[in-house]
mmCIF file of C-alpha atoms in Angstrom:
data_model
loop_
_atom_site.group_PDB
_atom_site.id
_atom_site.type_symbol
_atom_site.label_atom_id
_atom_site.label_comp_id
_atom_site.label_asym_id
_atom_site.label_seq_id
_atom_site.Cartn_x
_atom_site.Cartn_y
_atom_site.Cartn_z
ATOM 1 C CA UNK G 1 5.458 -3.216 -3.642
ATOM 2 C CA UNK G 2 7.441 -1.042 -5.907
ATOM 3 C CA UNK G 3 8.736 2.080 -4.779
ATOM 4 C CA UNK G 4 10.171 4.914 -7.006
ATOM 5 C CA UNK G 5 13.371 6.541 -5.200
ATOM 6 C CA UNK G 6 14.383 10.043 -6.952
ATOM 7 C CA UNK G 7 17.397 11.979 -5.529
ATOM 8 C CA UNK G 8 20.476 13.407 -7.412
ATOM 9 C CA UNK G 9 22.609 12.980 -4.427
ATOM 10 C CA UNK G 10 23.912 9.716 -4.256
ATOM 11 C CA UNK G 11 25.195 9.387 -1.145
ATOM 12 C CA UNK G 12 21.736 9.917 0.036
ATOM 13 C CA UNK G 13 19.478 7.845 -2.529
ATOM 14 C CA UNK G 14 21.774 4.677 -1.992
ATOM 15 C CA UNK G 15 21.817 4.811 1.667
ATOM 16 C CA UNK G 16 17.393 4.817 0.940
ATOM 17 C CA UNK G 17 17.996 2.643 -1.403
ATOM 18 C CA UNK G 18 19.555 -0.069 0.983
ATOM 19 C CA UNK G 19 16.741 0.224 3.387
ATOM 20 C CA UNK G 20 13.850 0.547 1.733
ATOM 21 C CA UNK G 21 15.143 -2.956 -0.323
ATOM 22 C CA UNK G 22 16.114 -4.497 3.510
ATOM 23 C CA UNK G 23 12.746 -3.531 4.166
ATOM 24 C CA UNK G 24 11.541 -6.023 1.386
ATOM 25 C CA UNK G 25 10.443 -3.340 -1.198
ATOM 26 C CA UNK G 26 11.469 -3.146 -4.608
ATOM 27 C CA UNK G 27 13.305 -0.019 -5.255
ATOM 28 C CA UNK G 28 13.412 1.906 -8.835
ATOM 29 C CA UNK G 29 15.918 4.829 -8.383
ATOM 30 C CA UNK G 30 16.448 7.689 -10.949
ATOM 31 C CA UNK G 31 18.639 11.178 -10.594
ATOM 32 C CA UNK G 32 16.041 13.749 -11.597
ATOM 33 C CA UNK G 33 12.641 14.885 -12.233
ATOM 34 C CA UNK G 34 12.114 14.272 -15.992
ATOM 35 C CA UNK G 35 13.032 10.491 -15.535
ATOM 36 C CA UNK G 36 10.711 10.132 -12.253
ATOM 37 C CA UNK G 37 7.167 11.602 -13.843
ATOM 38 C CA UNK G 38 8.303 9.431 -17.110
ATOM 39 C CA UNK G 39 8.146 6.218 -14.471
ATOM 40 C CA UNK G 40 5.440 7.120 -12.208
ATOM 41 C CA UNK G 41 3.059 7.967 -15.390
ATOM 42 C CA UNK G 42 4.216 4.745 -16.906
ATOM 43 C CA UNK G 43 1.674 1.536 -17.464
ATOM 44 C CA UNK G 44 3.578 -0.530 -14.507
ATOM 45 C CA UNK G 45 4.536 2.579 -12.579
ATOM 46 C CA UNK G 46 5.367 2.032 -9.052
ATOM 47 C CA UNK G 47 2.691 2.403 -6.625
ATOM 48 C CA UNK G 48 4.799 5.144 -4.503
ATOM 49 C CA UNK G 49 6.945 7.702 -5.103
ATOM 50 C CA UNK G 50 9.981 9.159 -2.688
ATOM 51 C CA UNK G 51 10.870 12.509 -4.200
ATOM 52 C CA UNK G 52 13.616 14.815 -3.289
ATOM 53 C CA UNK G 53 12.170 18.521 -3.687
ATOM 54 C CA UNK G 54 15.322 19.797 -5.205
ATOM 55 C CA UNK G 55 16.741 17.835 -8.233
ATOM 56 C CA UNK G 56 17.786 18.321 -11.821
ATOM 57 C CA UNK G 57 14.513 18.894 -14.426
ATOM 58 C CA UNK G 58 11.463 19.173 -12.712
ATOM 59 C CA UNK G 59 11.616 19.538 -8.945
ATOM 60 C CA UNK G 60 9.754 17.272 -6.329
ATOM 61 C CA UNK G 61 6.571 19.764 -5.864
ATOM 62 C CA UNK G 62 6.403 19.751 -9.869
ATOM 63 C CA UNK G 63 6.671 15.806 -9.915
ATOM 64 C CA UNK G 64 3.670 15.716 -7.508
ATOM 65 C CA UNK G 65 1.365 18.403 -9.674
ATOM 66 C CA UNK G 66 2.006 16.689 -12.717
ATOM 67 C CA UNK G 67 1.530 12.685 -10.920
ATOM 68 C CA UNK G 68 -1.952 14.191 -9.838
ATOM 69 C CA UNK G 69 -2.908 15.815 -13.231
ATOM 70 C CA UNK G 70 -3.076 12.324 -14.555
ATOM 71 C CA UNK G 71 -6.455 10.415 -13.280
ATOM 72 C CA UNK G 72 -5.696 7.431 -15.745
ATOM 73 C CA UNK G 73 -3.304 5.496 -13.364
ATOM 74 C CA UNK G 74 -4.068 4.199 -10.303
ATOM 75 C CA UNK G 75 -3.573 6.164 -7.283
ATOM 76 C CA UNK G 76 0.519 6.897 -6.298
ATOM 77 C CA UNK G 77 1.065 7.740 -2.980
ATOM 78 C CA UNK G 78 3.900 10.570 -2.962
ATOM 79 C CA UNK G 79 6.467 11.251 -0.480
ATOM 80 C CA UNK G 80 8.670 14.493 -0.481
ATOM 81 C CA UNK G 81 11.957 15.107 0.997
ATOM 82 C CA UNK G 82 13.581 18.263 1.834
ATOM 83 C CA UNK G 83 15.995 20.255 4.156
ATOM 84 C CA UNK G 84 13.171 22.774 4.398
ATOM 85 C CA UNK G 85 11.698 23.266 7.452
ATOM 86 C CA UNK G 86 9.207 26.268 7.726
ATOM 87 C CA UNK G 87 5.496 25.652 7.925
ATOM 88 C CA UNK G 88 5.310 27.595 4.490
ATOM 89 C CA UNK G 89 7.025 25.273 2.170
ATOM 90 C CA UNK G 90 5.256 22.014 3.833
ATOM 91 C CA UNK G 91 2.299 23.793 2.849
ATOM 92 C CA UNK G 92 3.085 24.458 -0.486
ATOM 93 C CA UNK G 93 5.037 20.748 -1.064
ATOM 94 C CA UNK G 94 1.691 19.018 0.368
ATOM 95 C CA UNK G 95 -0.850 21.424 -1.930
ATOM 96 C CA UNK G 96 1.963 20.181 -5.062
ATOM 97 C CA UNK G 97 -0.187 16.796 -4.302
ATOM 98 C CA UNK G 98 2.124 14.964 -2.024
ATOM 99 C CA UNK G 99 0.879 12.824 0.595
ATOM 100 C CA UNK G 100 3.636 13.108 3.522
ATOM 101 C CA UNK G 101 6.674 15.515 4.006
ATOM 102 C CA UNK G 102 10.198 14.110 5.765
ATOM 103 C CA UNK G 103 12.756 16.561 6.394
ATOM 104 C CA UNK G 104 16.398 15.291 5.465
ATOM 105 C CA UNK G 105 18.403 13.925 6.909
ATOM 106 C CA UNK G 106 15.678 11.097 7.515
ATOM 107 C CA UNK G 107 15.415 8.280 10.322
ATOM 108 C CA UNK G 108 15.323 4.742 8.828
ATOM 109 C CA UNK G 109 12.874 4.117 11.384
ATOM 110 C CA UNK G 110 10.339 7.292 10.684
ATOM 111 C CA UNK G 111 10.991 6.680 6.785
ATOM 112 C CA UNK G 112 9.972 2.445 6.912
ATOM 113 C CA UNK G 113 7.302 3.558 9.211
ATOM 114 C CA UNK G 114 5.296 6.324 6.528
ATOM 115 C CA UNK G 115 6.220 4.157 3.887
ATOM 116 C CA UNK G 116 4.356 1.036 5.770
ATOM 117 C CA UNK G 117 1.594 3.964 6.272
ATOM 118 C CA UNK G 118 1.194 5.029 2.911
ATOM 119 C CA UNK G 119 1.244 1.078 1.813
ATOM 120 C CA UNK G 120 -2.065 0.511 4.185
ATOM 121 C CA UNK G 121 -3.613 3.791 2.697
ATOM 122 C CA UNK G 122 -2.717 2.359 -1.206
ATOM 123 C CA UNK G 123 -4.064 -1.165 -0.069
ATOM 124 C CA UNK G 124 -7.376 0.580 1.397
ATOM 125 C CA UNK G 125 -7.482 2.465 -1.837
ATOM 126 C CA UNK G 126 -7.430 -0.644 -3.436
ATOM 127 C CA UNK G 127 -10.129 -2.426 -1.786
ATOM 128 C CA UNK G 128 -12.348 0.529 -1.975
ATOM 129 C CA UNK G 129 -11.843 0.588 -6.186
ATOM 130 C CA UNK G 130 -12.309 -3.142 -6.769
ATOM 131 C CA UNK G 131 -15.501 -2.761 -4.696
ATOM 132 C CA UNK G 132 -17.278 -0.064 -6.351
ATOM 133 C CA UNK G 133 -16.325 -2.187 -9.697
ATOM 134 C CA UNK G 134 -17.532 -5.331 -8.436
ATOM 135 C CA UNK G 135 -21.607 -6.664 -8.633
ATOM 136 C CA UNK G 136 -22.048 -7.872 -4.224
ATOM 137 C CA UNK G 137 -24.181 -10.798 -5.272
ATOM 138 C CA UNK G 138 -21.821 -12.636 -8.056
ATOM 139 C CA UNK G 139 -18.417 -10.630 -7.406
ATOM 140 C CA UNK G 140 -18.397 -9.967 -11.036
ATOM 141 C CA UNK G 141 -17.391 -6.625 -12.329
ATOM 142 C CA UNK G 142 -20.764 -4.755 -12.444
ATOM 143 C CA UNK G 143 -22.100 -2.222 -15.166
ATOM 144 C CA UNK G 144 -19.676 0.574 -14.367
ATOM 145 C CA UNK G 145 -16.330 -1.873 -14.888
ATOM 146 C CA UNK G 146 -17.894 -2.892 -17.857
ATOM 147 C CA UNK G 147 -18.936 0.419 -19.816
ATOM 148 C CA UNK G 148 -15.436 1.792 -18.754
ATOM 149 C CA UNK G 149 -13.961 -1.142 -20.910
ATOM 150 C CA UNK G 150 -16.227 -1.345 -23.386
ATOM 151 C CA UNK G 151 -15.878 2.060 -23.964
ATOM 152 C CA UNK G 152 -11.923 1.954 -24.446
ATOM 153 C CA UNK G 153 -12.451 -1.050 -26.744
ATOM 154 C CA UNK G 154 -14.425 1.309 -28.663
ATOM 155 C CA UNK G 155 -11.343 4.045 -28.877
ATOM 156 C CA UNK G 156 -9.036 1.318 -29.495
ATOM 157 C CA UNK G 157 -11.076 -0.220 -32.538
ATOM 158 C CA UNK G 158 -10.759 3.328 -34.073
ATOM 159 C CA UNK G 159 -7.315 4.116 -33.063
ATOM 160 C CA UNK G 160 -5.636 0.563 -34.160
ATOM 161 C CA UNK G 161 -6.802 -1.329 -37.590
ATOM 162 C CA UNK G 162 -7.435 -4.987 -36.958
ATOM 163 C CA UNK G 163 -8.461 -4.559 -33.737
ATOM 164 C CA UNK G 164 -12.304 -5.810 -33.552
ATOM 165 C CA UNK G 165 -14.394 -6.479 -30.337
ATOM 166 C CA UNK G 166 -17.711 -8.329 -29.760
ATOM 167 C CA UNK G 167 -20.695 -7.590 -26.671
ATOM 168 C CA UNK G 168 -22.928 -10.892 -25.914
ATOM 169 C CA UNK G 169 -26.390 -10.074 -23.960
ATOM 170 C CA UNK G 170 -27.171 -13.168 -22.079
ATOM 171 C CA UNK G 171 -30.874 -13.043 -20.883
ATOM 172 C CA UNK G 172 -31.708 -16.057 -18.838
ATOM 173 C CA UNK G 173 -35.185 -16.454 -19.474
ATOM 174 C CA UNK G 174 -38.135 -17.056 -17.463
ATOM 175 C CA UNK G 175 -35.635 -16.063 -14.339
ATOM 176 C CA UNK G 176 -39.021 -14.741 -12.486
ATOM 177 C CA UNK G 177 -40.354 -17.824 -12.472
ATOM 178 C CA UNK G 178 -37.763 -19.291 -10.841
ATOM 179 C CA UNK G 179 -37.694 -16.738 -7.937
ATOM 180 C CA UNK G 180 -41.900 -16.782 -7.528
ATOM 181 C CA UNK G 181 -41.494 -20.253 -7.415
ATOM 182 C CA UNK G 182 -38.892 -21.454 -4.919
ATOM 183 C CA UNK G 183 -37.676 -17.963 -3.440
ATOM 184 C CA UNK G 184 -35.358 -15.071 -4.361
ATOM 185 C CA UNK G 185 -32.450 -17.124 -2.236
ATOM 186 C CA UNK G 186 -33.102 -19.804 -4.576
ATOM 187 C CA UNK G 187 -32.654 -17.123 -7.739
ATOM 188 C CA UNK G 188 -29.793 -15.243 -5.927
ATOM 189 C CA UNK G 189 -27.960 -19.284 -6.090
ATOM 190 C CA UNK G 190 -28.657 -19.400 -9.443
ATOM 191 C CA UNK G 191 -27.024 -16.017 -10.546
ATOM 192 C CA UNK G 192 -23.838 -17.355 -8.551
ATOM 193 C CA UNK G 193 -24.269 -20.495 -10.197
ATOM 194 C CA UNK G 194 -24.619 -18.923 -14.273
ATOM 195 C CA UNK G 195 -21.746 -16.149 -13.328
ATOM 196 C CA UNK G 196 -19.377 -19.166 -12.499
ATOM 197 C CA UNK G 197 -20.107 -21.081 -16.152
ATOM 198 C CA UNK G 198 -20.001 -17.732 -17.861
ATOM 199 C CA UNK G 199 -16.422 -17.440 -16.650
ATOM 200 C CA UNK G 200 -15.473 -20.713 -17.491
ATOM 201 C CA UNK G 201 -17.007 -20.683 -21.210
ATOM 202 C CA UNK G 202 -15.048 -17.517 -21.429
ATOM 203 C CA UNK G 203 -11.247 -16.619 -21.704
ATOM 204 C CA UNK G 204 -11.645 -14.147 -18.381
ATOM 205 C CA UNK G 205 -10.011 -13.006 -15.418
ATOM 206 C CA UNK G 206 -12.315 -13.520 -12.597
ATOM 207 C CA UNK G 207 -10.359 -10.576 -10.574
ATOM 208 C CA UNK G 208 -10.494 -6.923 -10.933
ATOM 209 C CA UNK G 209 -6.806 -6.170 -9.876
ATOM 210 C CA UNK G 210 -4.165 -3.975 -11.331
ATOM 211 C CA UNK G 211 -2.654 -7.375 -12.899
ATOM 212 C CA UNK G 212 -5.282 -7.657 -15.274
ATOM 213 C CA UNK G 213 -5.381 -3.765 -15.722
ATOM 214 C CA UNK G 214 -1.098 -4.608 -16.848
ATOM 215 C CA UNK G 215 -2.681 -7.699 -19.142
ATOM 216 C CA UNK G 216 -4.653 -5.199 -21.277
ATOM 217 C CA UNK G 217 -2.182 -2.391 -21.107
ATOM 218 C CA UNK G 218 0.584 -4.502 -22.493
ATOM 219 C CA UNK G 219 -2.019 -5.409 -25.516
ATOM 220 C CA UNK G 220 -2.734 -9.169 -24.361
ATOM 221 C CA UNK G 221 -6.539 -9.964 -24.554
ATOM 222 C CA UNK G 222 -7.967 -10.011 -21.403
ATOM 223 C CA UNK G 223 -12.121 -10.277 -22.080
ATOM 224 C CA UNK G 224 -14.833 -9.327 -19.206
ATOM 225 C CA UNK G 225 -17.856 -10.777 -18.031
ATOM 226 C CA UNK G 226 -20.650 -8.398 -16.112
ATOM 227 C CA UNK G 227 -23.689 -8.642 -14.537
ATOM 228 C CA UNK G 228 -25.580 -5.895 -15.170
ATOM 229 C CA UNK G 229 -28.566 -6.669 -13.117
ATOM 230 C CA UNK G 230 -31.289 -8.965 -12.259
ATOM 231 C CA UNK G 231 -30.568 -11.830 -15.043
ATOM 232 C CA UNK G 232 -28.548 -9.932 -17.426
ATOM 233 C CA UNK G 233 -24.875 -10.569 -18.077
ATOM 234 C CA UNK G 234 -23.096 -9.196 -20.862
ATOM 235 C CA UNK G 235 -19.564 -10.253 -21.973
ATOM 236 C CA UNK G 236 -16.881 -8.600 -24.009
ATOM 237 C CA UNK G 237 -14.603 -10.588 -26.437
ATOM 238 C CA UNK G 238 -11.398 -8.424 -26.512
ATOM 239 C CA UNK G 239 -9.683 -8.416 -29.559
ATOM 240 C CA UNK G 240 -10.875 -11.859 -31.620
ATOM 241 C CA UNK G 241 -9.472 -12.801 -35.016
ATOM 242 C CA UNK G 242 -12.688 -13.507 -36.552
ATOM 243 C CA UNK G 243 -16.684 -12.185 -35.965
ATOM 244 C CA UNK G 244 -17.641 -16.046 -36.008
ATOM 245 C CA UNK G 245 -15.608 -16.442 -32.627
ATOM 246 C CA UNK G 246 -18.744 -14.363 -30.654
ATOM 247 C CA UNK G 247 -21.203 -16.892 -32.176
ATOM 248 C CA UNK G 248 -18.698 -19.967 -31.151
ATOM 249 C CA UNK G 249 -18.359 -18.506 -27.574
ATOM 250 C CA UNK G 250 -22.518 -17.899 -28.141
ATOM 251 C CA UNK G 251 -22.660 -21.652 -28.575
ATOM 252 C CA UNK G 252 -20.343 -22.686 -25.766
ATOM 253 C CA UNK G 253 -22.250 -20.561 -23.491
ATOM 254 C CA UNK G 254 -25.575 -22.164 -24.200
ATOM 255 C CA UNK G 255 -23.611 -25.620 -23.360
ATOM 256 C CA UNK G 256 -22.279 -24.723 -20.245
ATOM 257 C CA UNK G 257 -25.627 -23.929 -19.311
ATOM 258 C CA UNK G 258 -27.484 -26.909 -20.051
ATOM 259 C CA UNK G 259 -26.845 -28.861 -16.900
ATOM 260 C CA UNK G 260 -29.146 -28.494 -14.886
ATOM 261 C CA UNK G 261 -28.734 -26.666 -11.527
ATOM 262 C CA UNK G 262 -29.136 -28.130 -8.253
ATOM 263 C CA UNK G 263 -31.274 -25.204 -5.776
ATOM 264 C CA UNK G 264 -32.812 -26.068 -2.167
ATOM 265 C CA UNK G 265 -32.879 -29.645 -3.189
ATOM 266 C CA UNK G 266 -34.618 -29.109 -6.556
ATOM 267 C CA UNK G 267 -33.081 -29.367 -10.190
ATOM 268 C CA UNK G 268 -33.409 -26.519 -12.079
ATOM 269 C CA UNK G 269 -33.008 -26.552 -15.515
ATOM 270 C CA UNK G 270 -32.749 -22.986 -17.562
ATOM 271 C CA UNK G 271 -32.058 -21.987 -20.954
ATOM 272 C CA UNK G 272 -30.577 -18.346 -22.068
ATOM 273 C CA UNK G 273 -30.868 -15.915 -24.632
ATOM 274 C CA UNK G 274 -27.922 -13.994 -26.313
ATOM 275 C CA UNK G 275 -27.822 -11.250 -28.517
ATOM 276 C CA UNK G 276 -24.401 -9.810 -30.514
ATOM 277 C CA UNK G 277 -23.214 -7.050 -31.617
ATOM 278 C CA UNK G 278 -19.616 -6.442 -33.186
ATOM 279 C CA UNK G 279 -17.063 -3.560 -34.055
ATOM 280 C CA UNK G 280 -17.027 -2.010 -36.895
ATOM 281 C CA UNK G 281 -16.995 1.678 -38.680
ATOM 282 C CA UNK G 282 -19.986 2.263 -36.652
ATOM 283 C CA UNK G 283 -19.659 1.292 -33.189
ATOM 284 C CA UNK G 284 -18.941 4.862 -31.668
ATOM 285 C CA UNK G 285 -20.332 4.303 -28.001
#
């Protein structure tokens, strides 16, 4: 994990510095204030932040206010340090939006051991996000992932010219039949079984993680497959060259899918429809 380290003395961040890197963390230091909100607000920002209250631009508590102002990154777990001691001012650092308090000068051991506890609250955190994203039956993202994307593709095709974006619908039809017929475990197999060759006819992540969230920051196309519910998928093409490449992927789809599927000992074979839509001057939502 990558941890920011901002003090202007530097006596004191190096000595930090040292142990927190012993400790096997990857350590980002800076000198002041201005520098540490510039890093932590940053599209590969470290995932903690150990501020001094008292440095050069803005101080510590101002750091915090400012971290917590901005919802867009993921959560940063905030750590402040200070000589001050009255119950007053760790009131006001922790209402600033930090997450612990250390008074200086701080014990190696107390400062690896709320850094190791603020690393299981950010992994918790984690976990918690890529569930609410994520569809229980396929561990696709679900509809909320995929309108949150969709919906920047939509900002980016307006603020960036060449930029273009495609949705596919992918009905599979009949589905019911399927689950009257041999069983709703026997459907529930088959949505595994069509989310798996939807991935692979697609150039996709299967993970929600904050790798792929770094993929599209840093402009590389990283498209997204969804189930939506039921039978419904939908898939967006990030960032294609040419509006024939949705009807290509279209076609590959419908190949993927023409082997049949083996469920509870029967062969099912199933066919899909899929509808497009791309960008353009239009698309506003």
């Amino acid at each position: 994990m990558k941890i920011l380290l901002a003090d202007d003395d530097l006596v004191s961040r190096r000595l930090l510095e040292k142990m927190l890197q012993r400790s096997g963390f990857e350590v980002v230091c800076v000198d002041n204030g201005d520098e540490a909100l510039a890093c932590l607000l940053a599209p590969d920002a470290p995932r903690m932040g150990i501020l001094d209250w008292v440095m050069p631009g803005k101080d510590g508590p101002s750091v915090c206010n400012a971290v917590r102002g901005c919802t867009a990154n993921p959560y940063v777990y905030l750590i402040l340090l200070t000589s001050r001691e009255s119950s007053d001012d760790v009131v006001m650092g922790l209402e600033s939006g930090a997450d612990d308090y250390m008074i200086k000068p701080c014990s190696p051991d107390e400062m690896k051991a709320r850094v190791r506890t603020g690393q299981r609250i950010l992994q918790l955190q984690d976990k918690l996000v890529d569930e609410a994203h994520r569809d229980p039956l396929t561990s696709l993202p679900n509809r909320a992932f995929f309108v949150k994307r969709l919906t920047e593709s939509v900002h980016r095709s307006k603020a960036r010219e060449g930029y273009h974006f495609a949705v596919l619908f992918v009905d599979i039809d009949r589905f019911k039949t399927i689950n009257d017929s041999l069983g709703h475990q026997a459907g529930d197999e088959l949505m595994r079984g069509v989310a798996q060759r939807l991935l692979s006819a697609v150039r996709t992540e299967e993970t929600i993680s904050r790798e792929t969230e770094h993929r599209r920051r840093s402009g590389r196309p990283s498209d997204v497959v969804a189930r939506i519910g039921g039978d419904e998928f939908v898939i967006l093409l990030d960032d294609f060259a040419d509006v024939k490449d949705g009807v290509r992927v279209a076609e590959r789809i419908q190949r993927v899918l023409e082997t049949p599927f083996m469920l509870d000992g029967h062969e099912v074979a199933i066919t899909a429809s899929i509808g497009i839509s791309t960008s353009g001057d239009s698309a506003n939502d």
